[in-house]
Short mmCIF file of C-alpha atoms in Angstrom, two decimals:
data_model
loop_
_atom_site.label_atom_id
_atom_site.label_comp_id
_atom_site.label_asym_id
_atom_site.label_seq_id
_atom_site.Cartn_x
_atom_site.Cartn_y
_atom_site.Cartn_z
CA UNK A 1 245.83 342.60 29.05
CA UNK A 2 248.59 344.14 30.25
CA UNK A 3 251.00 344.15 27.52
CA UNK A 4 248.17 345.55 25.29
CA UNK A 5 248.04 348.76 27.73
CA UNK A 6 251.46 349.11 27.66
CA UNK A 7 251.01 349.21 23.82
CA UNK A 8 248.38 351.91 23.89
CA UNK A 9 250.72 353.38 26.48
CA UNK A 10 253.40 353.40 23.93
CA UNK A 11 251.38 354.92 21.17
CA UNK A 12 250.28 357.27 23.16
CA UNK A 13 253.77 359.01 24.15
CA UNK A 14 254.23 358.64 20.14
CA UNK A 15 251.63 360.22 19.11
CA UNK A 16 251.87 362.72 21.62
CA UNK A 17 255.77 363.74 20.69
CA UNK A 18 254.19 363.83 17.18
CA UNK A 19 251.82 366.54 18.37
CA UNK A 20 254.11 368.29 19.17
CA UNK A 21 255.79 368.65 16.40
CA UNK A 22 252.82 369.32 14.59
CA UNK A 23 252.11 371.84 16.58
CA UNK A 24 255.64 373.76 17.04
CA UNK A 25 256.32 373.27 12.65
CA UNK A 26 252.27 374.81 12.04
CA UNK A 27 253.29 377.97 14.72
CA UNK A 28 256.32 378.54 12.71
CA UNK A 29 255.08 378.41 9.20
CA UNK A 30 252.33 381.32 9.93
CA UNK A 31 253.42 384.64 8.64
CA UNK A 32 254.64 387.29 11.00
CA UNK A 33 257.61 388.19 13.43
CA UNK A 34 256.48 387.52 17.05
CA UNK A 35 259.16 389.86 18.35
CA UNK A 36 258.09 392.65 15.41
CA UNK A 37 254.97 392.14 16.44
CA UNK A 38 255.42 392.32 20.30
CA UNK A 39 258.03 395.42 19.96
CA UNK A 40 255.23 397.24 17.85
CA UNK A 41 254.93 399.19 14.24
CA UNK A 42 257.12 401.77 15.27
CA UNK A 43 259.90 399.82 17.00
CA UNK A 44 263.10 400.41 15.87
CA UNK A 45 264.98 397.46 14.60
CA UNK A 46 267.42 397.25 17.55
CA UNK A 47 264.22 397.04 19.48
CA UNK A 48 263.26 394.33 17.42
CA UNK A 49 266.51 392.20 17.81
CA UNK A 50 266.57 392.92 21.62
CA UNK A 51 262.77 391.55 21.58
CA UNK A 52 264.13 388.50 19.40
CA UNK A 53 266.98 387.50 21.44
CA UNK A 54 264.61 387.37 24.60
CA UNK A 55 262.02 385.48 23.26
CA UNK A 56 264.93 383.30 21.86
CA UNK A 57 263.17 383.39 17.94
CA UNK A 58 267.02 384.29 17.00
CA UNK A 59 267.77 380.98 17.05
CA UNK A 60 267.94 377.94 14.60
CA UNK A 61 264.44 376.02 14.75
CA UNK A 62 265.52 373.14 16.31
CA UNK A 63 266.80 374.61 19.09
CA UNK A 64 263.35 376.52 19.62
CA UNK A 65 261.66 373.39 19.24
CA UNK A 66 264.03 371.54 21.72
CA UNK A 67 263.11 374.48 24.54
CA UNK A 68 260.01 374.68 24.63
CA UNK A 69 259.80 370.48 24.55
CA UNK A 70 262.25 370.23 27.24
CA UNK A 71 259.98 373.25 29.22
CA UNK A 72 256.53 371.62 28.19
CA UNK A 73 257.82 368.54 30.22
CA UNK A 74 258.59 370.56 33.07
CA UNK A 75 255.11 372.12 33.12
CA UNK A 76 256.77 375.61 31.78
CA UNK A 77 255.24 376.96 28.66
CA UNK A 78 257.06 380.45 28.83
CA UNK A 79 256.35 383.78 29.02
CA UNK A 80 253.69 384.95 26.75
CA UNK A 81 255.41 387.35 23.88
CA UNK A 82 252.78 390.55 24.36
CA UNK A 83 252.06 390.50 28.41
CA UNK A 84 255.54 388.90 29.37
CA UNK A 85 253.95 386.82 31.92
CA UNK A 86 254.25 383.09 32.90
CA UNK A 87 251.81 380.89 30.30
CA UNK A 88 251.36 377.68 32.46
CA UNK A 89 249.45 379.20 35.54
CA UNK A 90 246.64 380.65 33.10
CA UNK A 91 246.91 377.52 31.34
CA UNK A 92 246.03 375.51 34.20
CA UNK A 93 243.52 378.18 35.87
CA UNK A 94 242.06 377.94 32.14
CA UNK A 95 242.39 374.86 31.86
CA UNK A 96 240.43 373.83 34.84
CA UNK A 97 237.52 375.92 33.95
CA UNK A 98 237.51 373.96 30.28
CA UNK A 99 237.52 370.52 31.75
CA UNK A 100 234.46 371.41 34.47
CA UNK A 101 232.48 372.49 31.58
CA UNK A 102 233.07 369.89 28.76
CA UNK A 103 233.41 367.32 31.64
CA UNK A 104 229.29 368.28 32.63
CA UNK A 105 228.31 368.59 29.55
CA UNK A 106 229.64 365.04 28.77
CA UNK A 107 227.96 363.71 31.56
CA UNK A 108 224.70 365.29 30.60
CA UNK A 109 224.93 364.18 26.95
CA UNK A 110 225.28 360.88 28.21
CA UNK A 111 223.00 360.79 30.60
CA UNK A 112 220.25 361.76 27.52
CA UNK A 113 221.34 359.74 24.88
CA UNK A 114 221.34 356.21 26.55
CA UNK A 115 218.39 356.03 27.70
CA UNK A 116 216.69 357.52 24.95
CA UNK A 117 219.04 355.62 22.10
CA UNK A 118 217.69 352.51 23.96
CA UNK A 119 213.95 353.70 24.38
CA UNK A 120 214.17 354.84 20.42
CA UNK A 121 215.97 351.02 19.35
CA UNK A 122 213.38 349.17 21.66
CA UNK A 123 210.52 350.85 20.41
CA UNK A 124 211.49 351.32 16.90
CA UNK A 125 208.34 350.07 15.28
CA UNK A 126 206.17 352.45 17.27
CA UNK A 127 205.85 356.46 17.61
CA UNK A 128 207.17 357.10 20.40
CA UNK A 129 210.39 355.65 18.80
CA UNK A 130 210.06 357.72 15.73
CA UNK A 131 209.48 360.47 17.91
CA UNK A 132 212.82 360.18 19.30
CA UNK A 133 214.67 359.50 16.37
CA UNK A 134 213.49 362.55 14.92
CA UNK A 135 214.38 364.44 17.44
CA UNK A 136 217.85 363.76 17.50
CA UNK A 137 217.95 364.35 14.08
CA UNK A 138 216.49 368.00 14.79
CA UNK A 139 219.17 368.43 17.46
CA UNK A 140 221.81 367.82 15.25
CA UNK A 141 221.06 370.52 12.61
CA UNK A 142 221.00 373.16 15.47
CA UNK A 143 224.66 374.31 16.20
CA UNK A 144 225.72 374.73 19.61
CA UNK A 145 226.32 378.12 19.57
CA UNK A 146 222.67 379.14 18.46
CA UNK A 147 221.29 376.70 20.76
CA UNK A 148 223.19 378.85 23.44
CA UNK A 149 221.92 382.15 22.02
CA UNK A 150 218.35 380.95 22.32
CA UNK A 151 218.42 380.14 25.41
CA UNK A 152 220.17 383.35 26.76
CA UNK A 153 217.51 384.97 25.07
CA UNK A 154 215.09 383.20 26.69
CA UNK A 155 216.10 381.57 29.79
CA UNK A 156 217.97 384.55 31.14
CA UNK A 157 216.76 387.70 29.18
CA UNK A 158 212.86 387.07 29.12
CA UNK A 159 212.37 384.43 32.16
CA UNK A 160 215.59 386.16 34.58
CA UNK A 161 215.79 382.67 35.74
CA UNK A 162 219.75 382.13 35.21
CA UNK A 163 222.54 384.36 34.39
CA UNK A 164 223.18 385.14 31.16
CA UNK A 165 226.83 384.50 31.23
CA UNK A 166 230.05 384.85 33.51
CA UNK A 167 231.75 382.67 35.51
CA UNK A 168 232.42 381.91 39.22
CA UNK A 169 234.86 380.04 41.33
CA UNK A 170 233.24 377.37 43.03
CA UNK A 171 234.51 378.33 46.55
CA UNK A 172 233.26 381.68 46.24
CA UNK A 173 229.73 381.14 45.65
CA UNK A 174 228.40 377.85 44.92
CA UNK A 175 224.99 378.30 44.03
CA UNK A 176 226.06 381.58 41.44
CA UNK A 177 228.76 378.76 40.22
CA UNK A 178 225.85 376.31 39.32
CA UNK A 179 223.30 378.79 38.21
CA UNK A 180 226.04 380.27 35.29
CA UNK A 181 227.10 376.32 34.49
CA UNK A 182 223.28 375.55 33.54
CA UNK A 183 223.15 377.58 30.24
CA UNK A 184 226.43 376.94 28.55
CA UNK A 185 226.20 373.26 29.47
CA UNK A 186 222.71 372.45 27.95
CA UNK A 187 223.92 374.39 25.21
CA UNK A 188 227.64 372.28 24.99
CA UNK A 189 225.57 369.05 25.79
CA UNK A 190 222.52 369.22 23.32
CA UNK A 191 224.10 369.01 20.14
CA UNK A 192 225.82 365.88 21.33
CA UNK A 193 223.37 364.32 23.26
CA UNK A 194 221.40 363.93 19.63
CA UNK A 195 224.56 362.70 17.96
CA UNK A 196 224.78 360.04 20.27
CA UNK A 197 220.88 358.93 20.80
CA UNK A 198 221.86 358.09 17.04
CA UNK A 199 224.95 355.76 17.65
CA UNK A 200 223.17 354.22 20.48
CA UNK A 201 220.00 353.16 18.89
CA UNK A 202 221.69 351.57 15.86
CA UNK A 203 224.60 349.94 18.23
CA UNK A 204 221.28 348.69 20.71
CA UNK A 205 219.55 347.84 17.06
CA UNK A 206 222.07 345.69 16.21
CA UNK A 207 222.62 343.44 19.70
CA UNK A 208 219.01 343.47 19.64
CA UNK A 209 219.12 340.31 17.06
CA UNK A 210 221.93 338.63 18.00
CA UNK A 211 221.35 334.80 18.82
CA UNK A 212 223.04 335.14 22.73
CA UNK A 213 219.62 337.42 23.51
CA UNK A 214 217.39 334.79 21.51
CA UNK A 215 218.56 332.28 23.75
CA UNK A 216 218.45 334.53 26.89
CA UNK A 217 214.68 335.31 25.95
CA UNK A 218 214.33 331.75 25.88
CA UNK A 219 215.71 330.56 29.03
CA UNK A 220 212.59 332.97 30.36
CA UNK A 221 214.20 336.66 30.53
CA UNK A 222 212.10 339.30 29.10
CA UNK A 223 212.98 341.44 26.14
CA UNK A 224 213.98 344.20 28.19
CA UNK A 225 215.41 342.01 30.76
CA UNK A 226 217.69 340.12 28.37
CA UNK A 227 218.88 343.85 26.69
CA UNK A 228 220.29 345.31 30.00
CA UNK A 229 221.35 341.88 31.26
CA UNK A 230 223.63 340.94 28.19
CA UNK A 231 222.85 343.44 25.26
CA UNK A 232 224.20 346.67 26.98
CA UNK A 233 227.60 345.70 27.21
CA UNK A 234 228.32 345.21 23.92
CA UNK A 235 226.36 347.65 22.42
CA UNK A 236 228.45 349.73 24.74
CA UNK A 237 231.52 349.03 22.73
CA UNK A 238 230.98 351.00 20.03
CA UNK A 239 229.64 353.72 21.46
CA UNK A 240 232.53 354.04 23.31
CA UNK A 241 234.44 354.67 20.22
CA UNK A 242 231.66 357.18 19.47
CA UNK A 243 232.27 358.97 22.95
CA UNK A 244 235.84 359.97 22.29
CA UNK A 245 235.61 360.95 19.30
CA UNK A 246 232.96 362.94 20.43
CA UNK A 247 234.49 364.58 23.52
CA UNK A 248 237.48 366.35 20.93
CA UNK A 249 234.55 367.69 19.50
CA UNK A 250 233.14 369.19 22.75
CA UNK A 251 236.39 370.58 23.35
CA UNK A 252 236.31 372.35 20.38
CA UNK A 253 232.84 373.26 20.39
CA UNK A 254 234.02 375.14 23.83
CA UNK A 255 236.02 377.39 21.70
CA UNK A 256 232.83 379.12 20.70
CA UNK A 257 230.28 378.48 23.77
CA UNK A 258 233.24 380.26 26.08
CA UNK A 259 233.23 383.16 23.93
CA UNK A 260 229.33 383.13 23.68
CA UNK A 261 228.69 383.11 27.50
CA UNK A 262 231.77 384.56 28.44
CA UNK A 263 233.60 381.97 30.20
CA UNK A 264 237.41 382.00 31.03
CA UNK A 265 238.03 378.71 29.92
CA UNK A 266 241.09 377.83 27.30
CA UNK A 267 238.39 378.49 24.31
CA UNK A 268 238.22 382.09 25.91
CA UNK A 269 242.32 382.15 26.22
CA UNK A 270 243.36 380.76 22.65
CA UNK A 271 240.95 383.25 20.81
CA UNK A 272 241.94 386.47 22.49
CA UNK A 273 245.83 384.89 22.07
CA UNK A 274 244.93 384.34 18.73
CA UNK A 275 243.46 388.26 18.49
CA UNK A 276 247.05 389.15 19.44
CA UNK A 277 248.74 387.28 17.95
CA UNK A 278 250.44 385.60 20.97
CA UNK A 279 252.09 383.01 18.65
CA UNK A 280 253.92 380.94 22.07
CA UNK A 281 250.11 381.39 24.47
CA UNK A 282 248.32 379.97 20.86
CA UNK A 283 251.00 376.96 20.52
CA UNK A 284 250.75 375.79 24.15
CA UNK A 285 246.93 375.97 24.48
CA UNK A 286 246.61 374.19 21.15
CA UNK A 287 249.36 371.58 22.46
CA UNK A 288 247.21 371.19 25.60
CA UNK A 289 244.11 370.12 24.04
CA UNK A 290 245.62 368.16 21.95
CA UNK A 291 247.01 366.35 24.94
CA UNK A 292 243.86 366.22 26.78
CA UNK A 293 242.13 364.70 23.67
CA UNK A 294 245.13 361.78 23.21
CA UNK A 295 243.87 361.01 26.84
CA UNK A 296 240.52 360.48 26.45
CA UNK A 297 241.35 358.39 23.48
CA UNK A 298 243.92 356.88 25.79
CA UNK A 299 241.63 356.19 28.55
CA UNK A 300 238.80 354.75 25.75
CA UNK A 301 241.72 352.32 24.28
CA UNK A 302 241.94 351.01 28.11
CA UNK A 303 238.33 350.97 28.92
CA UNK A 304 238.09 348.45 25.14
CA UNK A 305 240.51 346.18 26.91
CA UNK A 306 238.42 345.95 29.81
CA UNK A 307 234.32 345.98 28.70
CA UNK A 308 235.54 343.68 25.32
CA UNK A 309 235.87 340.29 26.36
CA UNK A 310 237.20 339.55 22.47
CA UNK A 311 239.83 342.04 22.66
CA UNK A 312 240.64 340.29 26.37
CA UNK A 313 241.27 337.03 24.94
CA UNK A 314 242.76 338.63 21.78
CA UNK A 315 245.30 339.72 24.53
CA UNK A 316 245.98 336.27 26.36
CA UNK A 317 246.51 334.23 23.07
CA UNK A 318 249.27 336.88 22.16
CA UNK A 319 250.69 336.09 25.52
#
C-alpha cells in the first residue's frame, strides 16, 4: 500500500510541475504588454522599458518561467504588476476565505446526497423514491448562481432573516460570520448536492444486487441492515471518484457565488485581477487552484487505497 502512495505521490509532483507550465505558457500567449499596460496609454516608452525591466518581462521566457517556479516554491508569487504589492499574503488571506466556503458547502452537499441517494435507491419502486429522484434532477437544471439570487431575494430582501452578502472574520464576530456563510453555501452546495443524490443512488442501486448482500440477508440481516453493514462501503468507492471531481467544480463555481454575494475569496481576487489585467495576480491564483484541486484528487487516490480492499491486495501482489 505503500509503494502505491508513493506512486500517486509521484504523479502528483508531475502533474503538478505540468501545471505549471500550463499555466506560465497560457499567461504568456494572451495578447498585451503587462508593463504597457501597468505604465498606462500615455507612458512614454522609456517608461515602458523601466516598467519591463522591473517586472523582469525583458527577459527570455525561460528565465521568467524559472523565477517565478523557483519563487512559487518559496511561497513568493511577486509583486502584482498594477498595485506593486506582495501577491502571496492576499493569496493566502483569499485563499482561506475560498477553502471555508467550498469546504461547507462540500460538507453540506454531502451530508444531503447520501442519505437521500440511499433513501431514493432503497425505495426505488415507490414515490417517495421517485420523488427524490426528481428532485435532484430539478436541482441540477438550476445554476448556482440563480439559486443564490433567489434566495437573496428572498431570504434576505423579503424575510431580513440573513445578510444579503459580505463577509466577516470569524474572530471578529462569530455569529455575523455564520449568518453571511448560510446563503452562499446553500447556494454553492445545492447544485451539487443533486448531482450527487444521482451518483449515489445508482452506485447504492448497483451493490444493492450483488450476491455478498444476498447472502448477508440470508444469514438473518435485514435489507437495510445488510446495505449499511456491507453495501456502503463499496458503493462508497465510486462516489468517491464522483466527489473530486466534483469539488474542482465547486471551486470554480466559487468564481461566480463570490462575486454574487460579495465574498473576498480567490473567485473575488482572480476576476477583479482579471478586470485589470494583472497578468502575474491571474497566473498565481489560477496556479493555486489548480494545486488545491491536484490535492483533493491526491487525497481521493489515497483514500481508494484505503476503503478498496481490491486495490489493497492489487498492492501486496505487486509487492
Amino acid at each position: 500500500m505503500l509503494v502505491r502512495i508513493a506512486g500517486n505521490l509521484a504523479r502528483f509532483v508531475l502533474s503538478l510541475l505540468a501545471a505549471t507550465l500550463a499555466v506560465f505558457a497560457l499567461m504568456r500567449v494572451l495578447p498585451g504588454d503587462p508593463a504597457a499596460i501597468a505604465a498606462g496609454e500615455n507612458a512614454t516608452p522609456e517608461v515602458v522599458a523601466g516598467l519591463a525591466k522591473q517586472f523582469g518581462t525583458d527577459r527570455p521566457l525561460p528565465v521568467q518561467y524559472w523565477d517565478w517556479f523557483s519563487g512559487l516554491w518559496r511561497g513568493d508569487f511577486g509583486v502584482s504588476y498594477v498595485t506593486r504589492t506582495d501577491i502571496s499574503p492576499l493569496v493566502a488571506d483569499k485563499a482561506q476565505v475560498s477553502l471555508i466556503l467550498v469546504t461547507l458547502a462540500m460538507v453540506l452537499a454531502l451530508a444531503i446526497a447520501v442519505p437521500a441517494g440511499t433513501i431514493a435507491a432503497v425505495w426505488h419502486n415507490k414515490p417517495s423514491g421517485a420523488v427524490i429522484s426528481a428532485a435532484s434532477q430539478l436541482g441540477i437544471a438550476i445554476p448556482g448562481f440563480l439559486l443564490g439570487i433567489v434566495l437573496v431575494s428572498f431570504f434576505a430582501l423579503r424575510l431580513g432573516w440573513l445578510p444579503a452578502n459580505g463577509w466577516v472574520a470569524p474572530g471578529d464576530d462569530f455569529a455575523g460570520f455564520l449568518a453571511r456563510l448560510v446563503l452562499p453555501v446553500i447556494a454553492l452546495a445545492g447544485v451539487q448536492s443533486a448531482i450527487l443524490v444521482r451518483y449515489v443512488r445508482s452506485a447504492v442501486l448497483e451493490v444493492m444486487h450483488e450476491d455478498y448482500l444476498r447472502t448477508a440477508r440470508a444469514k438473518g440481516l435485514s435489507p437495510l441492515g445488510a446495505l449499511v453493514r456491507h453495501g456502503l462501503r463499496n458503493a462508497a468507492i465510486p462516489v468517491l471518484t464522483v466527489t473530486s471531481v466534483q469539488f474542482s467544480a465547486l471551486i470554480i463555481g466559487a468564481v461566480v457565488i463570490e462575486r454574487v454575494f460579495v465574498i473576498p475569496g480567490l473567485g473575488s481576487m482572480l476576476l477583479s485581477a482579471v478586470g485589470n489585467r494583472d497578468l502575474l495576480t491571474v497566473q498565481s491564483v489560477v496556479m493555486v487552484l489548480v494545486a488545491i484541486t491536484l490535492v483533493v484528487n491526491l487525497l481521493v487516490d489515497v483514500l481508494y487505497t484505503i476503503v478498496d480492499p481490491r486495490i489493497r491486495a492489487a498492492a501486496q501482489g505487486e509487492r
